[in-house]
Coordinates of C-alpha atoms in Angstrom, one line a residue:
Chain I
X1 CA -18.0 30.3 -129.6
X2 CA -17.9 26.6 -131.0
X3 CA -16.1 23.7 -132.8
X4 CA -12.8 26.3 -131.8
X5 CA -9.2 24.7 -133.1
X6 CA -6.6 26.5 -133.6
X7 CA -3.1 26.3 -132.9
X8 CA -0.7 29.5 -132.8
X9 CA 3.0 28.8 -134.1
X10 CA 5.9 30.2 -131.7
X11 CA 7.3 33.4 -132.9
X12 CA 4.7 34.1 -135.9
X13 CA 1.9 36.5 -136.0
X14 CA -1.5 35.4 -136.2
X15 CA -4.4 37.6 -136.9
X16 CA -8.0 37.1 -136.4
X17 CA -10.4 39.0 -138.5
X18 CA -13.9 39.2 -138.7
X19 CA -16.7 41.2 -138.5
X20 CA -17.5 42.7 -135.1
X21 CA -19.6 40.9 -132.9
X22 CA -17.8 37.6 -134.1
X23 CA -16.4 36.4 -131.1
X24 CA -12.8 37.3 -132.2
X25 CA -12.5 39.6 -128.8
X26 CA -13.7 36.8 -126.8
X27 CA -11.5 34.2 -128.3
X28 CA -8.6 37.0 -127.9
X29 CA -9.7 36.6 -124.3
X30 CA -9.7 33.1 -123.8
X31 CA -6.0 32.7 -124.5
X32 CA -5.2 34.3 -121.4
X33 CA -8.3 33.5 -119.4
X34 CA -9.7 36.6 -118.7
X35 CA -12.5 34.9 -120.2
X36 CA -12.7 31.5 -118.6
X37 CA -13.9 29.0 -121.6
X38 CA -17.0 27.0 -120.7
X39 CA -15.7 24.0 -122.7
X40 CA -12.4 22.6 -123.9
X41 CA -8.9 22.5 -123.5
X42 CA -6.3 25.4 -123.8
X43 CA -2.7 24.9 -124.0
X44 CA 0.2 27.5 -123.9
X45 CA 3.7 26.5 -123.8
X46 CA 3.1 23.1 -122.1
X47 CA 0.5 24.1 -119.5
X48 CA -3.2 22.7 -119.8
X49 CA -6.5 24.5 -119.2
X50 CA -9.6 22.1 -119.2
X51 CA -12.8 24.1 -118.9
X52 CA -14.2 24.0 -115.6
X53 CA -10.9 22.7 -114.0
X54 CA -9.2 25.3 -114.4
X55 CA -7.1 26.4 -111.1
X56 CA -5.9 30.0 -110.0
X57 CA -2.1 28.5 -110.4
X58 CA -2.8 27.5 -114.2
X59 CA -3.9 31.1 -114.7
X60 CA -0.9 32.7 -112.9
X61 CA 1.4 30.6 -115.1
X62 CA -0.4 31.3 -118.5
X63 CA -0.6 34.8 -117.7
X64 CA 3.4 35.2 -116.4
X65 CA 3.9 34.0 -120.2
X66 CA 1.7 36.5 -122.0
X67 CA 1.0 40.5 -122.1
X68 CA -2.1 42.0 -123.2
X69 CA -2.7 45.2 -125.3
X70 CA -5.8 46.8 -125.2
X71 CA -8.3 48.7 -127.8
X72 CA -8.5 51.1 -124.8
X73 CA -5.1 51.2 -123.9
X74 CA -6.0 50.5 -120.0
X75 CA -3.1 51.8 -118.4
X76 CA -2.9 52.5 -115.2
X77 CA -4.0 56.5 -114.8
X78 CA -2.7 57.1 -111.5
X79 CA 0.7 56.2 -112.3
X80 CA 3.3 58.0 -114.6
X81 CA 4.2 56.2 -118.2
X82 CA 7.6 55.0 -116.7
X83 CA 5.4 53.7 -114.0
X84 CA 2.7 51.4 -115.8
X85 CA 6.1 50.0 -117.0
X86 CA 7.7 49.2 -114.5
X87 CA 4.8 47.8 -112.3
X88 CA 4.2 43.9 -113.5
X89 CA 7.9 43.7 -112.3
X90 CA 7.9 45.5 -109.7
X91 CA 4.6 44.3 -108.4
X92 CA 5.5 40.9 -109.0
X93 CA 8.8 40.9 -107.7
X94 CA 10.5 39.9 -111.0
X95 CA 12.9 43.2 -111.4
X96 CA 14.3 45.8 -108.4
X97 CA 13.2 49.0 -108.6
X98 CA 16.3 50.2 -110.5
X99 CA 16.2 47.2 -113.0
X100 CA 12.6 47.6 -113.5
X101 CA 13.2 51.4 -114.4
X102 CA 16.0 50.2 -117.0
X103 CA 14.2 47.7 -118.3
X104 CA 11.4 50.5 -119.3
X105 CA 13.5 52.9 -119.9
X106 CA 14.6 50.2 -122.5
X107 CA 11.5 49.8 -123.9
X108 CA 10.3 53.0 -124.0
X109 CA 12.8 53.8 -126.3
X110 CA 12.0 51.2 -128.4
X111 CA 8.5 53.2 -129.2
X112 CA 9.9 55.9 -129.1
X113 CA 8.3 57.6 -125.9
X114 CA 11.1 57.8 -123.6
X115 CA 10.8 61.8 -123.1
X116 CA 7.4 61.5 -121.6
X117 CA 8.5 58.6 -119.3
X118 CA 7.6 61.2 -116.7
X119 CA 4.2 61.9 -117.9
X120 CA 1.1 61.0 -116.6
X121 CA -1.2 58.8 -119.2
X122 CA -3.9 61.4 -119.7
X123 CA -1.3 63.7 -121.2
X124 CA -0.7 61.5 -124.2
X125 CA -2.6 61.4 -127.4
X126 CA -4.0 57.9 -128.0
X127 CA -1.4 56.5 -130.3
X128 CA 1.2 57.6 -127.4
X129 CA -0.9 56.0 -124.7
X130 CA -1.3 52.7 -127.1
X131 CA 2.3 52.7 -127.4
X132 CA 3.5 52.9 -124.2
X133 CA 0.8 50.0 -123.7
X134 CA 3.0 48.0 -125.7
X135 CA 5.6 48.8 -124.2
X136 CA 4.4 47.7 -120.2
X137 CA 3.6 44.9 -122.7
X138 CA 7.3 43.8 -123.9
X139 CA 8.7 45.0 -120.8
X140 CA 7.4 41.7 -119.0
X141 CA 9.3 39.8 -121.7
X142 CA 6.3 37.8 -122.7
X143 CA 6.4 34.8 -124.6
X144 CA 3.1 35.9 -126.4
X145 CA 1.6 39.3 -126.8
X146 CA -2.1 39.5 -127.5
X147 CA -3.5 42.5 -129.1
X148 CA -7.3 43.5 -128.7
X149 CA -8.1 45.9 -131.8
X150 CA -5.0 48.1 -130.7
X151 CA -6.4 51.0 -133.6
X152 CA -10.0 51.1 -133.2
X153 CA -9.9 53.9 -130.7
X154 CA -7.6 55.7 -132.5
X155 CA -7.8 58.7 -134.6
X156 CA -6.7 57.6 -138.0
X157 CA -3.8 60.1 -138.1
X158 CA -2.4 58.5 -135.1
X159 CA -3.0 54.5 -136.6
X160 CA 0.1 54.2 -138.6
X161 CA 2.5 55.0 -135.5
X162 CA 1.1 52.5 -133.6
X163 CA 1.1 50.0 -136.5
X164 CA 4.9 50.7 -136.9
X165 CA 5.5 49.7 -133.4
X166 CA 3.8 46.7 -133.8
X167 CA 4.9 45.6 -137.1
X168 CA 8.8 46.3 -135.5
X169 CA 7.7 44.0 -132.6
X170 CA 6.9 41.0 -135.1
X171 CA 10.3 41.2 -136.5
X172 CA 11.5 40.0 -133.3
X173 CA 9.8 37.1 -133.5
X174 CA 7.5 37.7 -130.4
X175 CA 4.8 35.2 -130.6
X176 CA 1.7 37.7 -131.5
X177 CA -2.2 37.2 -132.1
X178 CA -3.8 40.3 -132.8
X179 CA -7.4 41.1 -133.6
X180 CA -7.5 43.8 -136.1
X181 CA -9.9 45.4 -138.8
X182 CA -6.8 47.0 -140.6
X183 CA -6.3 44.8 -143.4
X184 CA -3.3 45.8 -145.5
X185 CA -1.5 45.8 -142.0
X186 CA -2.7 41.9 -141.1
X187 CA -1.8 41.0 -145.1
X188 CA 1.6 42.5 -144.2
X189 CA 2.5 41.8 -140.9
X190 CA 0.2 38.4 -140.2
X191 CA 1.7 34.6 -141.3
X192 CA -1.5 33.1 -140.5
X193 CA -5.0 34.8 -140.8
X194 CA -7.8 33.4 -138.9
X195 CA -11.7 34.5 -140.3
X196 CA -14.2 34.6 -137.7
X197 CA -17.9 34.6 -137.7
X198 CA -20.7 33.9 -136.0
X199 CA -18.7 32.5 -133.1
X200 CA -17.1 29.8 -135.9
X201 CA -13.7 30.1 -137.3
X202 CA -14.7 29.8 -140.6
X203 CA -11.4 29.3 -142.5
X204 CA -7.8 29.6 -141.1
X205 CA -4.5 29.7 -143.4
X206 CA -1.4 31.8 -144.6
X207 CA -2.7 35.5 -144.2
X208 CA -1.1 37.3 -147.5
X209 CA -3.5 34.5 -149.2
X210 CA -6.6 34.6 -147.3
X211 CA -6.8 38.0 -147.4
X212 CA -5.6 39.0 -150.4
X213 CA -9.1 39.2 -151.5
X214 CA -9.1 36.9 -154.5
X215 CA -10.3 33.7 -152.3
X216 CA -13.7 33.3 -153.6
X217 CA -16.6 33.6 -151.2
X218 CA -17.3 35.2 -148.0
X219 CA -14.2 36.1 -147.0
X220 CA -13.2 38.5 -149.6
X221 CA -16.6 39.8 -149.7
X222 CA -15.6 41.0 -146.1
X223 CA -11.9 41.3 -146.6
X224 CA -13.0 43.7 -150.0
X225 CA -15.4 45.6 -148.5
X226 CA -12.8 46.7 -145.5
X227 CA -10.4 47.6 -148.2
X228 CA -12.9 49.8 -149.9
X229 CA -14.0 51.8 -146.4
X230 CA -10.0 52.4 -146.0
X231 CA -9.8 54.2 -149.1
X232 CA -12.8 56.2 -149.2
Chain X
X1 CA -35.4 95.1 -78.8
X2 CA -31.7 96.4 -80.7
X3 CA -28.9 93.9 -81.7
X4 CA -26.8 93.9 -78.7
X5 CA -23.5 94.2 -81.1
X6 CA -21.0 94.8 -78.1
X7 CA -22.5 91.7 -76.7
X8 CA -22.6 89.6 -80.0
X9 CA -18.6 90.9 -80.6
X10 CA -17.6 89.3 -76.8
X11 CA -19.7 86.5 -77.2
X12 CA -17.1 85.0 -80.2
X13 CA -13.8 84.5 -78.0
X14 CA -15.7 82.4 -74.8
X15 CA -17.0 80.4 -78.1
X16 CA -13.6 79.8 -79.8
X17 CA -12.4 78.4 -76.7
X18 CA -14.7 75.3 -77.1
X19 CA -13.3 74.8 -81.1
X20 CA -10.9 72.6 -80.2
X21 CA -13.3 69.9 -78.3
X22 CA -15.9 70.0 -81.0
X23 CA -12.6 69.6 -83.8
X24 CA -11.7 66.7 -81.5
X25 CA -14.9 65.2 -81.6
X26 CA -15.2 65.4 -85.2
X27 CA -11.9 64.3 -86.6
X28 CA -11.9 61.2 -84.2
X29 CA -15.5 60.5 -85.1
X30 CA -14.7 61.1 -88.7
X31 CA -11.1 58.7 -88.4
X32 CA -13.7 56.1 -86.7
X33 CA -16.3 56.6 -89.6
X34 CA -13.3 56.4 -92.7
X35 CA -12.1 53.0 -91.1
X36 CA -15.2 51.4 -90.6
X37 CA -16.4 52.6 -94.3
X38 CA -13.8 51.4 -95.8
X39 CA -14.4 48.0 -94.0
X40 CA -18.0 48.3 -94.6
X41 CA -17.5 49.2 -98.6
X42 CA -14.8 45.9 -98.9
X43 CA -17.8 43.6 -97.0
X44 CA -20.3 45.1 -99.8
X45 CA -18.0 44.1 -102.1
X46 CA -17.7 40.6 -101.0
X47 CA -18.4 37.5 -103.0
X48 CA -19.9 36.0 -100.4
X49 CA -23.7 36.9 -100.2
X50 CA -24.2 36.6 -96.1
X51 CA -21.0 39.4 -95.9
X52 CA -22.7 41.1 -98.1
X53 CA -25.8 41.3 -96.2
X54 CA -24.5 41.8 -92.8
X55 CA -22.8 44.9 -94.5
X56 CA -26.2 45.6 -96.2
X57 CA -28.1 46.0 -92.7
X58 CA -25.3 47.6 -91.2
X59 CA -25.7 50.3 -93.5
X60 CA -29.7 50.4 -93.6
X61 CA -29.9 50.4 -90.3
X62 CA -27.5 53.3 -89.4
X63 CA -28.5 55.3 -92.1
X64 CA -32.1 54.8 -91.1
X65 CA -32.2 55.6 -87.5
X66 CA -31.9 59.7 -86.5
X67 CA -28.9 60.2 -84.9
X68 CA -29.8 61.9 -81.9
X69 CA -31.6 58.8 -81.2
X70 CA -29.1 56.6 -81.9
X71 CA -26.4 58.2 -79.2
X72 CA -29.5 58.2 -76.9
X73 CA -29.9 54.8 -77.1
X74 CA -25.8 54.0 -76.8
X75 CA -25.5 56.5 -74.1
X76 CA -28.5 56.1 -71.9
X77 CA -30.1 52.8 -73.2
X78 CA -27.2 50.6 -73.7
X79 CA -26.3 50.8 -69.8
X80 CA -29.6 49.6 -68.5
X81 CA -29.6 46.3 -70.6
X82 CA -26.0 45.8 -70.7
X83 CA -24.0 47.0 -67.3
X84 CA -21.0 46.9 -68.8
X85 CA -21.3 50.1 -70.3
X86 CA -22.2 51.8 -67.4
X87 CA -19.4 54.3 -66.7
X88 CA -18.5 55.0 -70.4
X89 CA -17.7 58.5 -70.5
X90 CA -19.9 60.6 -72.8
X91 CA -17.4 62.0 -75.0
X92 CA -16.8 58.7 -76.3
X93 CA -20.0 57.7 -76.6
X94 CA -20.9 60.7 -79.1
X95 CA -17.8 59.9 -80.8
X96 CA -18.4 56.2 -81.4
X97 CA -22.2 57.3 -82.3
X98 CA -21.2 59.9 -84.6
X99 CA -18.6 58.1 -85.9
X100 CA -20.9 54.6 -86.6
X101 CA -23.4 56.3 -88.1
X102 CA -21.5 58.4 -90.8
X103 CA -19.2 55.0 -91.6
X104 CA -22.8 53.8 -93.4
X105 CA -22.8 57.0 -95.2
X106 CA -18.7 56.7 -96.2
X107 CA -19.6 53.0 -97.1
X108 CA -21.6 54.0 -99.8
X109 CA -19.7 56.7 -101.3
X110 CA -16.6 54.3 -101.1
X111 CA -18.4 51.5 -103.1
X112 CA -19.3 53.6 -105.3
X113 CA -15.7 55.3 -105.6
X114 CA -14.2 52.3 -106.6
X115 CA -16.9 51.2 -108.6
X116 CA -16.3 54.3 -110.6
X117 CA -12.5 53.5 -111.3
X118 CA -12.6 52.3 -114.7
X119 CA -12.3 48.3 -114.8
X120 CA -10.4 48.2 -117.7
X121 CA -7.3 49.1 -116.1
X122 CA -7.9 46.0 -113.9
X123 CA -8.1 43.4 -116.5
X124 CA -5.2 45.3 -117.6
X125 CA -3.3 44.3 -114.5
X126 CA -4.5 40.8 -114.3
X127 CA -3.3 40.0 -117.8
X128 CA 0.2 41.2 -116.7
X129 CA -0.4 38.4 -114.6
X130 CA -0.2 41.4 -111.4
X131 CA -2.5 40.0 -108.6
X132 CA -6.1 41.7 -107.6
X133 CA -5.1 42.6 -104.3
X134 CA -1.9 44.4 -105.6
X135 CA -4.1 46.0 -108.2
X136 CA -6.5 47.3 -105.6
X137 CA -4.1 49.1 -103.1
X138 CA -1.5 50.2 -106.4
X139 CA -4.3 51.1 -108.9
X140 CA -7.6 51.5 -108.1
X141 CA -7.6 52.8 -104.1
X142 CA -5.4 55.9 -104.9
X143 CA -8.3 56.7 -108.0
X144 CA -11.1 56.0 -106.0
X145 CA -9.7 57.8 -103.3
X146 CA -9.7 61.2 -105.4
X147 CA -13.3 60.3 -106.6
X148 CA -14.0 60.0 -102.7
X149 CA -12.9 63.4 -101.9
X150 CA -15.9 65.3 -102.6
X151 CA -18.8 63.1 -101.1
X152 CA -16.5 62.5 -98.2
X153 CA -15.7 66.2 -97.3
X154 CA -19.4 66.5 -97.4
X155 CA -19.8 63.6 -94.7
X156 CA -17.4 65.2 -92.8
X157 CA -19.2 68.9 -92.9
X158 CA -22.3 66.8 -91.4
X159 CA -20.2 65.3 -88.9
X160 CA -18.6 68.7 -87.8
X161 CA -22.0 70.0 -87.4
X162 CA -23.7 67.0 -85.8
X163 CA -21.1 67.2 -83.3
X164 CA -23.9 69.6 -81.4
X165 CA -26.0 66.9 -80.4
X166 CA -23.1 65.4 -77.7
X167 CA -24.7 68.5 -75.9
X168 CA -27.4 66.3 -75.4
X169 CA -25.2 64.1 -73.3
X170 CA -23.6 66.7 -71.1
X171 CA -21.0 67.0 -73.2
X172 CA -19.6 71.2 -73.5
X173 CA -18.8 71.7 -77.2
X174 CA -19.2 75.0 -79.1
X175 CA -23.1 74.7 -78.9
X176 CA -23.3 73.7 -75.2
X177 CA -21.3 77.4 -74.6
X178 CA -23.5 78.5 -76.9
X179 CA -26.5 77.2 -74.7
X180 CA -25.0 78.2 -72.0
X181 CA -24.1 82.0 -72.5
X182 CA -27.6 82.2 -73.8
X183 CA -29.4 81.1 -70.9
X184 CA -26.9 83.4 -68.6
X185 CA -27.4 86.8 -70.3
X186 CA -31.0 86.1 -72.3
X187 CA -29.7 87.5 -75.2
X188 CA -30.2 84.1 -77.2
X189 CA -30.7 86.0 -81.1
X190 CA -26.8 87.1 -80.5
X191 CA -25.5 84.4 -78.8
X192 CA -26.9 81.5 -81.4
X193 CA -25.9 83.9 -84.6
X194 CA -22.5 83.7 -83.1
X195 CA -22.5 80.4 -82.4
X196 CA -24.1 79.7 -85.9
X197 CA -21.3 81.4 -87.6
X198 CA -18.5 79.7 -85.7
X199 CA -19.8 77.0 -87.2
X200 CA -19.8 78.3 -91.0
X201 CA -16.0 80.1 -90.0
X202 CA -15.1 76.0 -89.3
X203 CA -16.6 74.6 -92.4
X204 CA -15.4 77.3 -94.8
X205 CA -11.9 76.6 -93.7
X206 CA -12.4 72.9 -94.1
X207 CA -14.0 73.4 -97.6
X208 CA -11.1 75.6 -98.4
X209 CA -8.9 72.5 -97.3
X210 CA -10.6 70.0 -99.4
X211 CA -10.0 72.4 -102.4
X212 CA -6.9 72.2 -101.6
X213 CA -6.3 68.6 -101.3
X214 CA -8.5 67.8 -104.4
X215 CA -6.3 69.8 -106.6
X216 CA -3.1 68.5 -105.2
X217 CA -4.5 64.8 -105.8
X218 CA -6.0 65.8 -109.4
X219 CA -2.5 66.7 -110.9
X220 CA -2.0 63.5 -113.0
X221 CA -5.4 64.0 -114.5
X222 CA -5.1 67.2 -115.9
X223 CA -4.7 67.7 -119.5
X224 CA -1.5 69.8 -118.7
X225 CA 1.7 69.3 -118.8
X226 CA 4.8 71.4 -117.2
X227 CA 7.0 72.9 -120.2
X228 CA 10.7 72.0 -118.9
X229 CA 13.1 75.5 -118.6
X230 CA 10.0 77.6 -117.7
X231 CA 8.3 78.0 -114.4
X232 CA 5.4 79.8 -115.4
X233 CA 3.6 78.2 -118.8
X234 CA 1.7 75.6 -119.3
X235 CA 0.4 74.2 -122.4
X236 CA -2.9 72.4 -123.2
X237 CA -2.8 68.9 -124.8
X238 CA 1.1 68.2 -124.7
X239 CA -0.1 65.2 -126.5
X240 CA -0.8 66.0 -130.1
X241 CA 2.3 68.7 -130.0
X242 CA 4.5 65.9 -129.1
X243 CA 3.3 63.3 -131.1
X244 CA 3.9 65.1 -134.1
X245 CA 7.2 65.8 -133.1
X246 CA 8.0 61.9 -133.0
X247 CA 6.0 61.4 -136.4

C-alpha cells in the first residue's frame, strides 16, 4: 500500500471498495494494527502510531477503542454465543460477570439472537454466527467498528439479515469503516466511499455519488459491473 | 504338548495383582510426560530461536534413542559418572525414563494441536483488544486440548505397554510376574498369552475411556442442538430452522 491519506469522520460510515486483491483488507487491518504499517503515521482518537515506533501500549489503547468483525466470523468455538460476548469484558476486567452477561444479553437482542445465547457457534447458520460477531463487537462499546467483508462467506439468502444489523448499527452513529463488495448496501448505508486499487486509494468522496455509477471512468466501470453480477 | 487351560485360567489372578503397580507406573510417567510436553511444545513455540532449539534437541534426542537404552543409561550409567544418583530407587527411574521420553512425543502432538486451532479466532481476540496470553488459556488450550485427545491416548497406550521394560531394572510389574510364573512352572505359551492379554484387557478399557472423554469434550462442536421440552430428539442443523424463524 502507498501515498495512503485518509481520514475517517466520527460517527459516519466509510466504506472501502475495490476489487479484491486491492489492499482494502490490509488497510482495514492497519487501523487497528493487526497489520503493523511499515511507513507512516496512524491516528485514532488522539493516540499516534508512527511506523516502526509503534509500542505494545499504543496498540492496547487503539484497540480498547475499536471492535473488529470478521469475513469469517472468528468467534471463539469453544465458548457459547453468550460467551464470545461477554469475554473482552470479562477477560479484560471491564464488566463483572453478571454485568458482562447483561450487557450481552443486551446486545444480543439487538440482533436478534438472544434465544441461542446458550448455543454453541457451530450450531448457527453463518448470518447467525456473523451477527452475534457484531454483537461481541458493540458489546465492548467501541468507538469504531471495523468490518472485514462481513457477507462474503455468506450464503446469499442469509446476506440481507446481516446487512440489517449493520445498517441499524450505523443509525447509532458508531463510527464504522467496512470493506464490502455489496454495493447498493455501501450507496445506502456509506457517507464516504473510498475506491481502492492496486494498493492506491484512487478516489475518495461522498459514497451515494461515487458509486452511483455515473462518475465517468474506472470506478463505475467496477462499481457497474458489481451491480450487474448482483442481478444476474 | 496341549494348552494347559486350568493352568492358563489360574495364571490371570497372581497377574491382576501386579495391575495396580504397572497403572502406577504409567499414569505417573504419563502425568510427568503431559507436563514436560506441554513445556516442551510452549519452548517450540518460542520466539526466541536458542529456546527453540534447546526444545528442538530435546525432542530429537529423546525420540531418537530406544527406550530400553535410555532407562539403562539413567539407571545403571548415570550412577557411575555422577554419585549422586546412586541409591535412586528403580521405580522412579523407569518412571522419570518413561515419562522423558514420551514428553518428546506429547511435545509434538501439542505443537501441533494448537497449531491446528484455527488463528482466526486469535486475531479475533486481539482486536477486542483481549491479551495473547488470556486468549491461549480461554480460547485456544481448551480446542487444542480436544484435538490432543487422540494422539495423546495413543502416547499413553505406548506408555502403558512400555511400562514392561522397568522389569529390566528389577522392578515386578505385570510382565516381571509374568516372567516369573513362567520360569517357575515352564509353561511360558500360557503364562505370556495371559500376560499378553492383561495387557489388551488394560488398553481396551483405557480406549473405551478416551471414547468417552472425547465425546464429552466434543459437545459444542456438534452440529446438534438439544430441542427444549424434550429429552429424547435432537435435530440436525438448528441453524437454518432458526434462522428462518427470525427472518
Amino acid at each position: 500500500m502507498k501515498h495512503i491519506n485518509l481520514e475517517v469522520e466520527a460517527g459516519k460510515v466509510t466504506v472501502f471498495i475495490g476489487p479484491s486483491g486491492s489492499g482494502k483488507t490490509t488497510l482495514l487491518r492497519t487501523l487497528n494494527l493487526l497489520q503493523l504499517p511499515t511507513q507512516g503515521t496512524l491516528q485514532v482518537d488522539g493516540i499516534q502510531a508512527t511506523a516502526g515506533a509503534i509500542q505494545k501500549q499504543t496498540i492496547q489503547q487503539i484497540r480498547s477503542h475499536s471492535a473488529m468483525v470478521f469475513q469469517q466470523f472468528n468467534l471463539f468455538k469453544n465458548l457459547t454465543v453468550l460467551k464470545n460476548v461477554t469475554a473482552a469484558l470479562v477477560l479484560n476486567k471491564q464488566l463483572s460477570n453478571a454485568d458482562a452477561e447483561k450487557r450481552a444479553k443486551e446486545v444480543l437482542e439487538k440482533v436478534g439472537l438472544l434465544e441461542v445465547a446458550d448455543q454453541y457457534p457451530n450450531t448457527l447458520s453463518g448470518g447467525q454466527q456473523q451477527r452475534v460477531s457484531i454483537a461481541r463487537a458493540i458489546a465492548v462499546r467501541p468507538k469504531v467498528i471495523l468490518f472485514d467483508e462481513p457477507t462474503s462467506a455468506l450464503d446469499p439468502e442469509l446476506v440481507e439479515s446481516v446487512l440489517n444489523t449493520i445498517a441499524a448499527l450505523a443509525k447509532e452513529n458508531i463510527t464504522m469503516v467496512i470493506v464490502t463488495h455489496e454495493m447498493a448496501f455501501a450507496r445506502k448505508i456509506g457517507d464516504q466511499a473510498v475506491f481502492i486499487e492496486d494498493g492506491e486509494i484512487i478516489a475518495k468522496g461522498p459514497a451515494a455519488q461515487l458509486l452511483s455509477g455515473t462518475v465517468p471512468g474506472r470506478i463505475s466501470s467496477f462499481v457497474n459491473s458489481l451491480n450487474t453480477t448482483t442481478v444476474a | 504338548m496341549a494348552f494347559d487351560w486350568s493352568y492358563f485360567f489360574k495364571a490371570f489372578p497372581q497377574l491382576f495383582s501386579y495391575i495396580p503397580s504397572t497403572l502406577f507406573m504409567a499414569f505417573l510417567a504419563m502425568a510427568l510426560a503431559v507436563i514436560l510436553g506441554i513445556i516442551v511444545a510452549l519452548l517450540q513455540a518460542s520466539s526466541i530461536t536458542f529456546v527453540r532449539n534447546i526444545a528442538k534437541i530435546y525432542v530429537s534426542i529423546f525420540r531418537g534413542i530406544p527406550t530400553l537404552v535410555q532407562l539403562f543409561i539413567v539407571y545403571y550409567g548415570l550412577p557411575q559418572i555422577f554419585p549422586v544418583f546412586k541409591g535412586v530407587p528403580a521405580l522412579m527411574t523407569a518412571i522419570c525414563g518413561l515419562g522423558i521420553k514420551q514428553s518428546a512425543y506429547l511435545a509434538e502432538i501439542f505443537r501441533a494441536a494448537i497449531n491446528s486451532v484455527d488463528q482466526g479466532q486469535i486475531e479475533a481476540g486481539l482486536a477486542l483488544n483481549i491479551k495473547y496470553p488470556k486468549l491461549l488459556i480461554h480460547v485456544v488450550m481448551p480446542q487444542a486440548v480436544i484435538n490432543a485427545i487422540p494422539a495423546t491416548s495413543n502416547t499413553f497406550i505406548s506408555l502403558l505397554k512400555e511400562t514392561s521394560l522397568a522389569f529390566t531394572l528389577g522392578i515386578t510389574e505385570l510382565f516381571a510376574q509374568g516372567k516369573m510364573l513362567a520360569g517357575a512352572s515352564f509353561k511360558y505359551f500360557e503364562t505370556y498369552v495371559a500376560v499378553g492379554l492383561v495387557y489388551w484387557l488394560l488398553i481396551v478399557v483405557i480406549t473405551w475411556g478416551q471414547h468417552l472423554i472425547e465425546k464429552s469434550l466434543n459437545k459444542p462442536y456438534r452440529r446438534f442442538v438439544h430441542v427444549p421440552n424434550s429429552s429424547t430428539r435432537f435435530i440436525r442443523n438448528p441453524g437454518k430452522q432458526a434462522n428462518l424463524e427470525t427472518h
